Coordinates of C-alpha atoms and ligand atoms in Angstrom, one line a residue:
X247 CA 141.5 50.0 17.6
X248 CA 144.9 48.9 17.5
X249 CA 144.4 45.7 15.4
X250 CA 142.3 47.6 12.9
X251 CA 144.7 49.7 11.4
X252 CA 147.0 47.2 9.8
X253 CA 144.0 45.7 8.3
X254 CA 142.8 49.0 6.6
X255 CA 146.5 49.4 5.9
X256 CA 146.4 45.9 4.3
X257 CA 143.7 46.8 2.5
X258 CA 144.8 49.9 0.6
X259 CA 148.2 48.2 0.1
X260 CA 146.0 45.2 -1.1
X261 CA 143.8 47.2 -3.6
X262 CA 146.9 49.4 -5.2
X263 CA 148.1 46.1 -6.3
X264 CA 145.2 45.2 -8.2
X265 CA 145.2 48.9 -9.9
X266 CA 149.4 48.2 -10.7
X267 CA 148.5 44.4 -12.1
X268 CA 145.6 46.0 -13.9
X269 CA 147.7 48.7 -15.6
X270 CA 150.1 46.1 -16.7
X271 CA 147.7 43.5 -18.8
X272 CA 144.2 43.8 -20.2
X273 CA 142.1 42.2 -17.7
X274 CA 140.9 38.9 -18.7
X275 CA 137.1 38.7 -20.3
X276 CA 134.7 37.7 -17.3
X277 CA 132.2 35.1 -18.1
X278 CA 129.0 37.1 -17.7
X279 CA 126.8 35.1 -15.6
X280 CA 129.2 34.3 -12.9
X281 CA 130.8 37.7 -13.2
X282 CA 127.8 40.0 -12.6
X283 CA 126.2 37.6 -9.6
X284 CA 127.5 38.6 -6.7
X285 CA 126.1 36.6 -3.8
X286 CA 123.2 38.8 -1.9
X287 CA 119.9 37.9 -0.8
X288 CA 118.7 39.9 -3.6
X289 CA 119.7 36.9 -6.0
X290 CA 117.7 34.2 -4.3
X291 CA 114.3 36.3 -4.7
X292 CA 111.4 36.0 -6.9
X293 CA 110.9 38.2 -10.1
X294 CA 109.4 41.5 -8.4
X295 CA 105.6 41.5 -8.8
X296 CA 103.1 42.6 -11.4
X297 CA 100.6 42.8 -9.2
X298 CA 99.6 46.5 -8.1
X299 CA 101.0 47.4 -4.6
X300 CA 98.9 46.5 -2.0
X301 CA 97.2 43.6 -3.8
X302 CA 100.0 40.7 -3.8
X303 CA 99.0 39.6 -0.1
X304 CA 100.5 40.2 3.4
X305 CA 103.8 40.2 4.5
X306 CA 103.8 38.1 6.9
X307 CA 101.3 35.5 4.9
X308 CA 101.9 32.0 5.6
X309 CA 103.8 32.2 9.1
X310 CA 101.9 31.0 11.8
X311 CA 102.1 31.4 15.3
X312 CA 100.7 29.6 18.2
X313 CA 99.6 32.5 20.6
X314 CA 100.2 31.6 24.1
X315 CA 100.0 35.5 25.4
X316 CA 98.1 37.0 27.8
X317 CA 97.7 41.0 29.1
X318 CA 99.1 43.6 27.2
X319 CA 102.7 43.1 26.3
X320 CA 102.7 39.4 24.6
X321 CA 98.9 40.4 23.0
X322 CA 100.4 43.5 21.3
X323 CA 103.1 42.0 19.5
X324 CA 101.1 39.0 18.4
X325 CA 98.7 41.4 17.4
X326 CA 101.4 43.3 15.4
X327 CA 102.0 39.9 13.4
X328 CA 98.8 39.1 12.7
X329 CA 98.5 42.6 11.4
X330 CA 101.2 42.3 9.3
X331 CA 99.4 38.9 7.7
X332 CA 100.0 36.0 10.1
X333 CA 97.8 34.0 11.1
X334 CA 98.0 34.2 14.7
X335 CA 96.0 31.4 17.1
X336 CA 95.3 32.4 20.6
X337 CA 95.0 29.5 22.9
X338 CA 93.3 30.2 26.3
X339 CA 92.3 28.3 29.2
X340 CA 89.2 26.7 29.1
X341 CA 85.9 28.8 30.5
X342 CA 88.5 31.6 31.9
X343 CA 90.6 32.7 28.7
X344 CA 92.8 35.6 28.7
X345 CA 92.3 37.5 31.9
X346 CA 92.1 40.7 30.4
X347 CA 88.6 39.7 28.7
X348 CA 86.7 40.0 32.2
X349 CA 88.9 43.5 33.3
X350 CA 87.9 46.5 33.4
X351 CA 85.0 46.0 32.0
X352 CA 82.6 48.9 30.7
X353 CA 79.3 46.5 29.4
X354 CA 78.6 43.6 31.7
X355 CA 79.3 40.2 30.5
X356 CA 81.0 41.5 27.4
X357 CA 84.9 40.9 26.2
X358 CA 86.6 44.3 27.9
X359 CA 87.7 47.2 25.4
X360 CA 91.3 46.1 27.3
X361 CA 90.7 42.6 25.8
X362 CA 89.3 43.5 22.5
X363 CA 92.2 46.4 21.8
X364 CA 95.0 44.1 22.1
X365 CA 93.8 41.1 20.1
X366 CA 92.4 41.8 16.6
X367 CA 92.9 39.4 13.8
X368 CA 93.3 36.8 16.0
X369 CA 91.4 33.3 16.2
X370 CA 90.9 31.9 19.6
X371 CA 90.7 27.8 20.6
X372 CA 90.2 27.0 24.2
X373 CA 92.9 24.5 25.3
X374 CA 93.9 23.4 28.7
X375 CA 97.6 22.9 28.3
X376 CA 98.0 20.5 31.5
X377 CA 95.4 17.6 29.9
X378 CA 96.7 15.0 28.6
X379 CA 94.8 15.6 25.7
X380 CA 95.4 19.2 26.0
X381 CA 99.1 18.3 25.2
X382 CA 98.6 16.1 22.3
X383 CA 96.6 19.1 20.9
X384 CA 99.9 21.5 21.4
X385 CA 102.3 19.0 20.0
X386 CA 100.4 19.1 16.7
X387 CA 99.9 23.0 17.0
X388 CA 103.9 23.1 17.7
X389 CA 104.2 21.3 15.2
X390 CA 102.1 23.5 12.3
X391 CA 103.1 26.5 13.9
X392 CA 106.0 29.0 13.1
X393 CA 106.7 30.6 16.5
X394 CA 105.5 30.3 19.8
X395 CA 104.9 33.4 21.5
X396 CA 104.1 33.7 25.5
X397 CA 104.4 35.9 28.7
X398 CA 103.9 33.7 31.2
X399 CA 105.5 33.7 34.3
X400 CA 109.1 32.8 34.8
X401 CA 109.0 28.7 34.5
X402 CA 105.0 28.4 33.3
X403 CA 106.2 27.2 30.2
X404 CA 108.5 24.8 31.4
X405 CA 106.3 23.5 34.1
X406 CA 103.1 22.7 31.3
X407 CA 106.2 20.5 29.8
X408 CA 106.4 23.0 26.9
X409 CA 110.7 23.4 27.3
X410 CA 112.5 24.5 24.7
X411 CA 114.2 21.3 24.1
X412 CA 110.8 19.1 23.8
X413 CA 109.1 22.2 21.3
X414 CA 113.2 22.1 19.4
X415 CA 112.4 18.5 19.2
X416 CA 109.1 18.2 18.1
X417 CA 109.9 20.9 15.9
X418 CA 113.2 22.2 15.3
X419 CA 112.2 25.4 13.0
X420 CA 110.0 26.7 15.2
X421 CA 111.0 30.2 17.1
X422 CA 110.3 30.4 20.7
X423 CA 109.4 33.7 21.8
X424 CA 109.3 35.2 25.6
X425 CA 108.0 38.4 27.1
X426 CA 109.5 38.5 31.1
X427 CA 110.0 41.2 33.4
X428 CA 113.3 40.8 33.5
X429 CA 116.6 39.2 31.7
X430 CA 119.0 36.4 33.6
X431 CA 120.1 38.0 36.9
X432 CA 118.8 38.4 40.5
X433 CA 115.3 39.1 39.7
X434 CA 114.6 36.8 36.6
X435 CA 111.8 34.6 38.5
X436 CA 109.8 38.0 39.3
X437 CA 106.4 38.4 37.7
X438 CA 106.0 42.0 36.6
X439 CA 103.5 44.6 35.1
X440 CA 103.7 47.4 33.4
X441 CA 104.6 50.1 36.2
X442 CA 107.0 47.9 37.6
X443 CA 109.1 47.4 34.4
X444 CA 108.6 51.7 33.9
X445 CA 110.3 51.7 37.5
X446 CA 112.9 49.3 36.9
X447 CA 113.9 50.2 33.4
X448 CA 114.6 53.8 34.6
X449 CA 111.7 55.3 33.3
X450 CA 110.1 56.5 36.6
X451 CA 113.1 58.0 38.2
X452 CA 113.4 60.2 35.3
X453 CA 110.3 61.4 35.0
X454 CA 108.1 64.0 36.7
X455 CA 109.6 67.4 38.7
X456 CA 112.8 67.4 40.2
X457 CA 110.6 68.6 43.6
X458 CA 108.3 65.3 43.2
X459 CA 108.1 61.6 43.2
X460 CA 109.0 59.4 40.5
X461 CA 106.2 59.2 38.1
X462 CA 104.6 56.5 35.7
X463 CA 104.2 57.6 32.2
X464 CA 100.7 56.6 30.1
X465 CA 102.4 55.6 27.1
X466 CA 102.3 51.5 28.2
X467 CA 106.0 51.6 27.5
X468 CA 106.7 48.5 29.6
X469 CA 103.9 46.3 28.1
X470 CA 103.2 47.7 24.5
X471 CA 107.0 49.1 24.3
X472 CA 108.3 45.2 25.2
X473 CA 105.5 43.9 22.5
X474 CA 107.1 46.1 20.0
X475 CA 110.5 44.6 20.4
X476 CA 109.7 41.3 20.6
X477 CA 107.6 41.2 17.3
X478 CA 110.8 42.5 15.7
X479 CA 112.9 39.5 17.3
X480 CA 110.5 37.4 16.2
X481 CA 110.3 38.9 12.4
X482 CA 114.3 38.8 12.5
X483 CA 114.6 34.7 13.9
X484 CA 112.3 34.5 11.3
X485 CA 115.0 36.1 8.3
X486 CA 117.4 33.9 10.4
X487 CA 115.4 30.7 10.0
X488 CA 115.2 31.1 5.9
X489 CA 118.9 30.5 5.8
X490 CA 119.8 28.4 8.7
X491 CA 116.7 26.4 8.4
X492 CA 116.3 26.5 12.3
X493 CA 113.9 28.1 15.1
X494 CA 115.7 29.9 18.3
X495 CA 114.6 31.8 21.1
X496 CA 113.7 35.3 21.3
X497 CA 113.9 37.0 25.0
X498 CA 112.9 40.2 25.6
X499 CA 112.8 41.2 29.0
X500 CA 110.9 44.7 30.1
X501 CA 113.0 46.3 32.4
X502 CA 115.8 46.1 29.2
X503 CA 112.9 47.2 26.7
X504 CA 112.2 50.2 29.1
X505 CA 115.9 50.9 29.5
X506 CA 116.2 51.0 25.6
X507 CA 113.5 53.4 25.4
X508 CA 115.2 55.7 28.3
X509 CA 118.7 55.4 26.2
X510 CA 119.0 59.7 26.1
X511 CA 118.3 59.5 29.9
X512 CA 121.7 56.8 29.9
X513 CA 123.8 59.4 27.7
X514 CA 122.9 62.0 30.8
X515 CA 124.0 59.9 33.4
X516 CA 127.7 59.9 31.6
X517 CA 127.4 63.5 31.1
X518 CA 126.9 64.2 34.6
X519 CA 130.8 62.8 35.2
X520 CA 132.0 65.8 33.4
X521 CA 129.9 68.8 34.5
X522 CA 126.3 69.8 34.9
X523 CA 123.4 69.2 32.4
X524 CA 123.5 72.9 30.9
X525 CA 120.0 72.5 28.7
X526 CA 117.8 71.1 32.2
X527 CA 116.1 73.6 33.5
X528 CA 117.4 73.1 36.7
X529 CA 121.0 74.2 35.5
X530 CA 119.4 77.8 34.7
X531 CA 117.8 77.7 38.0
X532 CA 121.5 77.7 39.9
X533 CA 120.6 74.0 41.4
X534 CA 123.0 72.0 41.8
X535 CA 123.1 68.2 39.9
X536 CA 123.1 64.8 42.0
X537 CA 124.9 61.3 41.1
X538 CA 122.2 60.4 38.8
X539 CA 120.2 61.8 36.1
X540 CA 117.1 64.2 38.0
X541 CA 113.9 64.5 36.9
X542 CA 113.6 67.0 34.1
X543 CA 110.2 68.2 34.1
X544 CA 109.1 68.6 30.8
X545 CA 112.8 69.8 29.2
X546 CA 112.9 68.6 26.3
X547 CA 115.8 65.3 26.2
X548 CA 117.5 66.8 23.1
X549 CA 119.5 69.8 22.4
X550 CA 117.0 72.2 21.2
X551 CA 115.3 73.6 25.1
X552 CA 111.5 73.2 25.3
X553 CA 108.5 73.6 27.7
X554 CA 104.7 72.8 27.6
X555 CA 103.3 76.5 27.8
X556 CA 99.5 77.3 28.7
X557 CA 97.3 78.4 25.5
X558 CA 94.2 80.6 25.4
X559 CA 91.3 78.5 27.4
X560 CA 93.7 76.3 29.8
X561 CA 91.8 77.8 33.2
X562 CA 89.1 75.5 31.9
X563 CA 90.7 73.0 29.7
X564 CA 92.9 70.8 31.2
X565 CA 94.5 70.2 28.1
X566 CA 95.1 73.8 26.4
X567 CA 98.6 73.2 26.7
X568 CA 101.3 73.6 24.1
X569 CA 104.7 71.9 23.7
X570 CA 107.0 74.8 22.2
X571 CA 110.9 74.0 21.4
X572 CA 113.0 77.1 20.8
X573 CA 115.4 75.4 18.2
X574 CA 118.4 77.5 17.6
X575 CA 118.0 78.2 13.8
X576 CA 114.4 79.3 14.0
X577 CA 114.7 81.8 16.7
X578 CA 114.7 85.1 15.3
X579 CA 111.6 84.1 13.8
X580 CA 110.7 83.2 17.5
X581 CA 111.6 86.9 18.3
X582 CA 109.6 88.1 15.7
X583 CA 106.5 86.1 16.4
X584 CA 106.3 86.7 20.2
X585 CA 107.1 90.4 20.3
X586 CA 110.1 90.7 21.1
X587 CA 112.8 91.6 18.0
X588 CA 115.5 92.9 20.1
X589 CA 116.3 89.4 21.3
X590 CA 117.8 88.7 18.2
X591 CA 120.4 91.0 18.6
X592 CA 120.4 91.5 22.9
X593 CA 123.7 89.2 23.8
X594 CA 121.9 87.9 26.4
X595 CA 119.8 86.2 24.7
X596 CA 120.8 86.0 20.4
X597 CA 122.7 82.9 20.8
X598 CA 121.9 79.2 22.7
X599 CA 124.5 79.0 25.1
X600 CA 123.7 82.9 26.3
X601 CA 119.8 81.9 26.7
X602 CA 120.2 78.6 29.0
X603 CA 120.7 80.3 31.7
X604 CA 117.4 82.4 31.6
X605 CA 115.6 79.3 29.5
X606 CA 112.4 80.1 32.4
X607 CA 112.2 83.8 31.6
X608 CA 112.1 83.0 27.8
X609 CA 109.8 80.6 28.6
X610 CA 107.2 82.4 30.5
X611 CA 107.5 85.4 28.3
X612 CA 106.6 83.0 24.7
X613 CA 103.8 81.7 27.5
X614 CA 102.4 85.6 27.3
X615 CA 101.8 85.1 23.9
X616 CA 100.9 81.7 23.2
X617 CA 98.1 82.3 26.2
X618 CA 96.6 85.0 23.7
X619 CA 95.7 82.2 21.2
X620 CA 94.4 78.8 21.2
X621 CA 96.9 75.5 20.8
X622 CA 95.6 74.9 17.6
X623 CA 96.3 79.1 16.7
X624 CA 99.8 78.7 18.0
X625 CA 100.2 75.6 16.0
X626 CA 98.9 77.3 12.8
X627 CA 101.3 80.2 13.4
X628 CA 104.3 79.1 14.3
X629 CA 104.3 76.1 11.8
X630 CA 104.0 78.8 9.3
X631 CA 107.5 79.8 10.1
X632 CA 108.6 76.2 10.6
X633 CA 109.0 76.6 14.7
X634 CA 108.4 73.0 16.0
X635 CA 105.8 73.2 18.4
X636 CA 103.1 70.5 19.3
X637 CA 99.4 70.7 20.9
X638 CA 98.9 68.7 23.4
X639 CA 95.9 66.6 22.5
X640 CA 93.7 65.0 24.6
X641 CA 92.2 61.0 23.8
X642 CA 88.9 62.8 22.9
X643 CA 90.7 64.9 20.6
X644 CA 92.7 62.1 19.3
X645 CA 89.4 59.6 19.0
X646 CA 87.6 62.4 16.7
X647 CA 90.5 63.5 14.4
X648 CA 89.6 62.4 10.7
X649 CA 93.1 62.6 10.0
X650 CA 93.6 59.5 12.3
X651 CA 90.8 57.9 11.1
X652 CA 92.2 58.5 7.2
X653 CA 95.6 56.8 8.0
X654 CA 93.5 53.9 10.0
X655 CA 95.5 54.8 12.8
X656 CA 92.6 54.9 14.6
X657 CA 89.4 52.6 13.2
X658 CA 86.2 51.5 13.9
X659 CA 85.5 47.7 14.4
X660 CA 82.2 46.2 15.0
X661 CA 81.9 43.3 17.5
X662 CA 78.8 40.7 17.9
X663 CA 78.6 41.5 21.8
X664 CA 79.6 45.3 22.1
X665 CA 78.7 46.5 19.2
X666 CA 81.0 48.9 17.7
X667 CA 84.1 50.7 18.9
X668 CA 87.0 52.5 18.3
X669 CA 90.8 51.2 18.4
X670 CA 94.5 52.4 17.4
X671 CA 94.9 50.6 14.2
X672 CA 98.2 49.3 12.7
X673 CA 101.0 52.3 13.5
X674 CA 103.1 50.6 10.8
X675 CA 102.2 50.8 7.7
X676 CA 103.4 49.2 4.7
X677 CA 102.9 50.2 1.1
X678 CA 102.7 46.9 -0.1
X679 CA 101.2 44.6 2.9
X680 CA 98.2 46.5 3.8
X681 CA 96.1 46.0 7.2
X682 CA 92.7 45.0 7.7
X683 CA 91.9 45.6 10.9
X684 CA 89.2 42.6 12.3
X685 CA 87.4 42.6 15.6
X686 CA 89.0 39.9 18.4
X687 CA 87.7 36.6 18.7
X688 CA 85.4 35.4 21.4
X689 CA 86.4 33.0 23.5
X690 CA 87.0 29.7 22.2
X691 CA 85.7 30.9 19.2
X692 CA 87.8 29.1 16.6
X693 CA 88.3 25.4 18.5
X694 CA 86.5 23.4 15.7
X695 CA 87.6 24.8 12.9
X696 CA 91.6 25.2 14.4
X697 CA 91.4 21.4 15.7
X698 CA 89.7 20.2 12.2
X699 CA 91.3 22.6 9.5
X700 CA 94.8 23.4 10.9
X701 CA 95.2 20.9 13.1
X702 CA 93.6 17.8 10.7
X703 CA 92.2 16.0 13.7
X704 CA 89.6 13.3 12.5
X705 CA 85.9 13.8 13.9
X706 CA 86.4 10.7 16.1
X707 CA 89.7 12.1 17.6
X708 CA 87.7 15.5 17.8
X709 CA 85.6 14.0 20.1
X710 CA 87.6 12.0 22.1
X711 CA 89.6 15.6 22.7
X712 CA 86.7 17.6 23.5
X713 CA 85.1 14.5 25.7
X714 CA 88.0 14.7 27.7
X715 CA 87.5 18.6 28.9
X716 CA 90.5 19.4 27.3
X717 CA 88.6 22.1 25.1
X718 CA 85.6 23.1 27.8
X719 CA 83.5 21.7 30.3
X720 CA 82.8 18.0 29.0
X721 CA 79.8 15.7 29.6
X722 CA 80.2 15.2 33.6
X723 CA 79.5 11.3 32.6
X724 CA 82.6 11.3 29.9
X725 CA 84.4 13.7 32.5
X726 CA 84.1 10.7 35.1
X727 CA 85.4 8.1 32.9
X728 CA 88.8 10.3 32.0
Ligands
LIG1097 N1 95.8 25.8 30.3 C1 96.2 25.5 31.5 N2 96.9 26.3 32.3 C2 97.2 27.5 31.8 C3 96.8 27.9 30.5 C4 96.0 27.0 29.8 N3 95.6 27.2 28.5 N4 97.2 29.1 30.3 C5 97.9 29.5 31.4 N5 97.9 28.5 32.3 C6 98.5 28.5 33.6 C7 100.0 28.6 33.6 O1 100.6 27.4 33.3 C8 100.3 29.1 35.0 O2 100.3 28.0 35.9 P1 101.4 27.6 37.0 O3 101.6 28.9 37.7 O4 100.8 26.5 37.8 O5 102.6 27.2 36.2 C9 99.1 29.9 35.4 O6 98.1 29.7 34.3 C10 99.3 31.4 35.5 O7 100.2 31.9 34.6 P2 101.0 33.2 35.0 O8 101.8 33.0 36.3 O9 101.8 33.7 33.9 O10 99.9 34.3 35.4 P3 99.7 35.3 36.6 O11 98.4 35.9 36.4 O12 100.0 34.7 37.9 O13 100.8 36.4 36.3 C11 102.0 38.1 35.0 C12 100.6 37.4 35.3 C13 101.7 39.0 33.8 C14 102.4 38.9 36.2 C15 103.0 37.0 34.6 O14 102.5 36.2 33.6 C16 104.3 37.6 34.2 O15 105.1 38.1 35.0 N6 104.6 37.5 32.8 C17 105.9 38.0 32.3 C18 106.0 39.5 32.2 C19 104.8 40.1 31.5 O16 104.5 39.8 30.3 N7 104.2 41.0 32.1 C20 103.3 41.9 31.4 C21 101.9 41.6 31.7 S1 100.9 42.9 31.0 O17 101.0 44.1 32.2

């Protein structure tokens, strides 16, 4: 802080003496193209578009990526980029492919809903990276490929001979891209899932009642979240490459893409060092805080107070539920709409700080009323007066909304095997790069046309490739000679 103020004071001093010089002498007459181009980005771009928006391609068109994932959190942000227009090859193991295609799975002998949901737009070639014709196959795909993307265990990569040095070297633009449970420390060689990087990324401890275990959230924040950022890393090495002209690596580990996501929970944690957390319900309650952050129920993690209050039907209906948030500006409408006017004006409860105290009164007496109606009723009313409330929907609910299906937040695909079913659709949407979703490959379903189109392999080195096994089972007699 202390070095920054002579520099601002430099600054002003600096930019007074350009106004004195000024006032003294006409400036001189700029040259107009060298005046007026500053040096952005902006210069080095194409002449915008005529084309209609929407119609002018993908955004990500022309990057490809060799798709070494497997599971859920590597799948979802290659599926991201091939949403976004890139043209995304999958390579799996010969005869096995991604485990996830065999999981879970509702039709017998047909790719899983797990595999099929995490790997649109993709095409698949069945490659067994520890042949030796396996590897000249990669080499060439490294070499036609953008980024390499992979969640493999700590030290797969290295030990198929893939090391970042041989991929810089075969390829030095190419951008190297790693999901692992977690960053350099003591646990880097762990594998990890899911529920593991939720528990070690901080999610778990702060979740559920402050009378019960940790719990495990269903948003796949630890798989999907971890996708998320690494597609970003990716997109931004990417930016990076266009003006250094070179690939790097992209590491995101879980437990750190978990932590991000639990950043409010962090911000508690240093709160706790000067006094308790007044808006958790547990300060109104009289209990006393801990060293770290508690469980907080469902509080909301800002500063407006909320609770998930039962609705008309929820004896029944396990999900007749309704998140209601008592924000500050909107609560004398609150008063109004619950019964209760003299709130507005009763000290003990007109203003926030007065109400946190007795936030589980409040709370079971808007519950009185909002049992009286249905979520979707309370919805209806309270939006009316702009109180932020939200229904707690169920997947059924979610699968059948047309508004979902409008957006193509949720679509419909049709597959050869299944038949057809429904899947959460691009959540980003861009006006100008627009997404088709298209149903996952079957396995090995692209190995011709990748080895012989992308790849440019002759038909004689074709089959000396796929005599080899290298690709799938091979002739036993070939298989013998190898
Ligand atoms: N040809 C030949 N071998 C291949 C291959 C191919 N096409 N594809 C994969 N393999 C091999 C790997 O080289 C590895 O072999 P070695 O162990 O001999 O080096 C082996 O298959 C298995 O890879 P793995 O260790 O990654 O798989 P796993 O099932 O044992 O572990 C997981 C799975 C997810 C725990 C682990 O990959 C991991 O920790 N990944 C990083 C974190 C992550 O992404 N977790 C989220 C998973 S989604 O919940």
């Amino acid at each position: 802080m202390a070095k920054k103020k002579p520099a601002r004071a430099k600054s002003k001093a600096a930019s007074r003496k350009v106004v004195k010089l000024a006032s003294r002498k006409p400036a001189p007459k700029l040259k107009a193209k060298a005046a007026v181009k500053p040096k952005t980005n902006g210069n080095r771009l194409p002449k915008p578009s005529s084309k209609p928006f929407g119609k002018d391609g993908k955004a990500l068109d022309g990057i490809r990526i060799l798709d070494f994932t497997h599971v859920q959190s590597g799948p979802t942000c290659t599926q991201l980029l091939a949403w976004l227009g890139a043209d995304v090859i999958k390579i799996e193991r010969p005869g096995v492919g991604d485990i996830t295609r065999g999981q879970l799975q509702d039709v017998p002998n047909v790719d899983s809903l797990y595999f099929t949901m995490l790997n649109h737009n993709k095409r698949s070639i069945t490659l067994d990276s520890k042949s030796k014709q396996g590897m000249k196959v990669l080499e060439r795909l490294v070499k036609n490929c953008d980024a390499l993307v992979e969640n493999f265990a700590p030290g797969a990569l290295d030990r198929m001979g893939l090391t970042w040095e041989r991929i810089h070297a075969w390829n030095p633009r190419m951008v190297v891209a790693s999901v692992k449970g977690f960053g350099p420390g003591p646990y880097e060689e762990c594998k990890v899932y899911e529920n593991v990087a939720q528990c070690a990324g901080g999610s778990a401890s702060t979740t559920g009642f402050r009378d019960g275990p940790p719990l495990v959230t269903g948003a796949q924040i630890g798989d999907s979240g971890t996708g998320l950022h690494l597609a970003l890393g990716i997109v931004c090495a990417l930016v990076q490459r266009n003006r250094t002209g070179r690939g790097q690596r992209v590491l995101t580990a879980m437990q750190d893409g978990v932590l991000n996501l639990c950043r409010v929970k962090l911000r508690d944690q240093q709160r706790l060092a000067h006094g308790p957390l007044n808006e958790y319900s547990q300060y109104g309650e009289n209990i006393p805080f801990g060293e770290a952050v508690p469980r907080a129920g469902n509080d909301s993690g800002g500063g407006q107070p909320g609770w998930i209050l039962k609705c008309k039907g929820w004896e029944t209906d396990p999900d007749a539920y309704i998140y209601f948030i008592t924000q500050a500006p909107v609560w004398e409408k609150i008063c109004e709409l619950i019964g209760k006017p003299e709130w507005k004006t009763d000290p003990e409860y007109a203003k926030p700080p007065a109400r946190l105290p007795r936030l589980k009164h409040i709370f079971n007496t808007i519950e009185q009323w909002t049992t009286t109606k249905t979520k979707f009723e309370v919805m209806e009313l309270c939006n009316a007066v702009d109180i932020p409330v939200g229904p707690i929907l169920s997947m059924k609910e979610l699968a059948e909304e047309p508004s979902l299906r409008a957006t193509g937040t949720i679509v419909e695909v049709d597959h050869p095997t299944r038949g057809k079913y429904l899947s959460v659709g691009n959540p980003i949407k861009l006006s100008d790069s627009i997404t088709e979703v298209t149903r996952s490959p079957l396995l090995g379903e692209h190995t011709n046309e990748i080895l012989s189109k992308v790849l440019k392999f002759t038909p004689a080195e074709i089959a000396e490739i796929k005599a080899s096994g290298a690709t799938g089972e091979a002739p036993k007699a070939k298989m013998a000679a190898e």
